[in-house]
Structure formats: structure tokens, C-alpha cells
């Protein structure tokens, strides 16, 4: 249709009639005179609407699927968080089991050496006063801890208490260069002094420069006067190197400590020394030497059935 004056007038007239019909329908409510016409239009255009709906349904389903996928994503995220929380809980349980095993090991060591101990947990590493090898434990004077008490774990000597507060204490580790402890060799009873060397092995000087020492020999604490700062018999370490003898009055050894100082968690503070020196009883049993495998040698002999040629 061409855009003429008559066509524009017809369009305005149709719009006016549409508004009039809408007004009459709204005011009439359920008694609207157009109700019959509405039903007739529904009967006529209903099949068309259904067809359009069927055509549009996949799109609507896709939109619904996207909406549901958002909900599913939220649910997956929730499940993932719950799973992580469960893993953390399980990890915590594993850690608790590890701590229980370590505490049990400490109690066995204390029982063998007849040491009365107070268990404590390592809560900090290092010292505010410097760069020394120290740890802070969650036991102090309220728990019966005092200066110059021996600290051990299930493997052996950890260090000694240097500073005590009401609820915490500082322990100087045996790895510290300022740390010194008297030692005694297993079986031979050779006496010496061990010094820390940081991440390296302990340096031990034996008083007997001609002592017969070999790799693998073990040491324990010699003990101090009145058992402070060290009680006797605590395992120290194993010899990994014997320095060449140069005619000196002392003999130098390199000793690997039993304790892993970078993995400390639960320790025991000896609050009461043993009645008697436990000597070497606290040292772990030596591994059994493998039995040699018997060998059988078969020697071939000349055949007895062979006869000389005639």
C-alpha cells in the first residue's frame, strides 16, 4: 500500500477502534460483550499458537537447561567445597594419628630411660633475639618447666630449655653452633663433647686422641652435674666420619644426629631425671645382620665310563 493521505487516515481510524474495543472489554470484565469474539479468536488462532509453541519449545528448553546448569554448577561448587572440607578433616585426622604415634614413641623412650617427662608441642621456630636454632614450645613454668632441662623426642636429644615463661618456653636445639653436650660412646665409654653445626652433622671431640672409633658407632649423653642441663643416656647420634689422626690429644668425629630438627612437632621435657644412669638401654636395637647365603661349588670330574682306545 502506498503512503497516501487516505491510508494514514485509515490507520488512525483502526487504532482508535482498537483502543475503544480494549476499553469496552476491560470495563465489561466477565460480562464483556467481546467475550464471544475472544473465544472465537482463540478457537481460530489456538492451533497456530500451539504450533509456534512447539517450534519455540526447544529454545525454551535450552534456556531452562542453561538456567538449570547454573544451579547444577552451584551444587557442584558446594560439593567441591564439602569435599575439600572433608579432605582437610581427614588430613587433620592423619596429623593427629601421626602426633599420637610420635607421643607414643616419646613415652617409650622415656619409659626405657626412666625419665619423667612433660609433653609439649612446637608452636614456633627461631628466636626473636637472633638467628639461633631454637624452638618455642607450649609449656612453661605453670607446667613445671624450668631452665636447663633436657628436651628429647622419640628419636633422641632435641636440646635444652633456655628461657621459661608462664605458658611457653624456648629450647636451644642441639644443631645450634653454641650448643655443647657431653657424650659417651656406646660400649667403649669414650668421653667427648658434641657441638652443633647447623644443617650439618654434629662435631664431636673425644678426649682420647687414640680412641678406636669406626663409622656407625653410636653416642649417648654423658649427663651433667645434678642432671642439669642434661640427663644421661639420651641417644645423640651415629658416627658418619672419623677425622684422620694427626697426633692431637683429641679425636674429631662427625656424627649424624638421630633427631630431624626441621620436622619437630611433639617433644618431651625431662622434668625428673632417672634414678640410675640408663647407659645404652635407650639406644634403638641394632638391625640384625643378614645371614650369608651358602654357596655350592660343583666340580666336573672325568667320566668313569670312558675307556682307553685299543
PDB file of C-alpha atoms in Angstrom, residues 27 31 37 70 76 102-103 134 137 206 226 237 259 262 287 289 299 305 310:
ATOM      1  CA  UNK A  27     -14.921  -2.325  31.718  1.00  0.00           C
ATOM      2  CA  UNK A  31     -19.722  -9.849  31.142  1.00  0.00           C
ATOM      3  CA  UNK A  37     -15.396 -12.871  19.931  1.00  0.00           C
ATOM      4  CA  UNK A  70      23.771 -22.687  36.641  1.00  0.00           C
ATOM      5  CA  UNK A  76      28.904 -28.840  42.094  1.00  0.00           C
ATOM      6  CA  UNK A 102      55.128 -39.648  67.990  1.00  0.00           C
ATOM      7  CA  UNK A 103      53.899 -39.167  71.546  1.00  0.00           C
ATOM      8  CA  UNK A 134      65.616 -22.534  68.690  1.00  0.00           C
ATOM      9  CA  UNK A 137      57.016 -24.947  72.977  1.00  0.00           C
ATOM     10  CA  UNK A 206      86.818 -37.248  72.052  1.00  0.00           C
ATOM     11  CA  UNK A 226      72.839 -32.795  89.203  1.00  0.00           C
ATOM     12  CA  UNK A 237      73.634 -39.834  67.008  1.00  0.00           C
ATOM     13  CA  UNK A 259      66.657 -36.137  65.545  1.00  0.00           C
ATOM     14  CA  UNK A 262      63.407 -29.474  60.727  1.00  0.00           C
ATOM     15  CA  UNK A 287      69.410 -54.115  62.874  1.00  0.00           C
ATOM     16  CA  UNK A 289      72.933 -58.656  60.201  1.00  0.00           C
ATOM     17  CA  UNK A 299      83.389 -79.571  40.089  1.00  0.00           C
ATOM     18  CA  UNK A 305      82.747 -94.837  31.721  1.00  0.00           C
ATOM     19  CA  UNK A 310      92.802-100.247  21.917  1.00  0.00           C
TER      20      UNK A 310
END
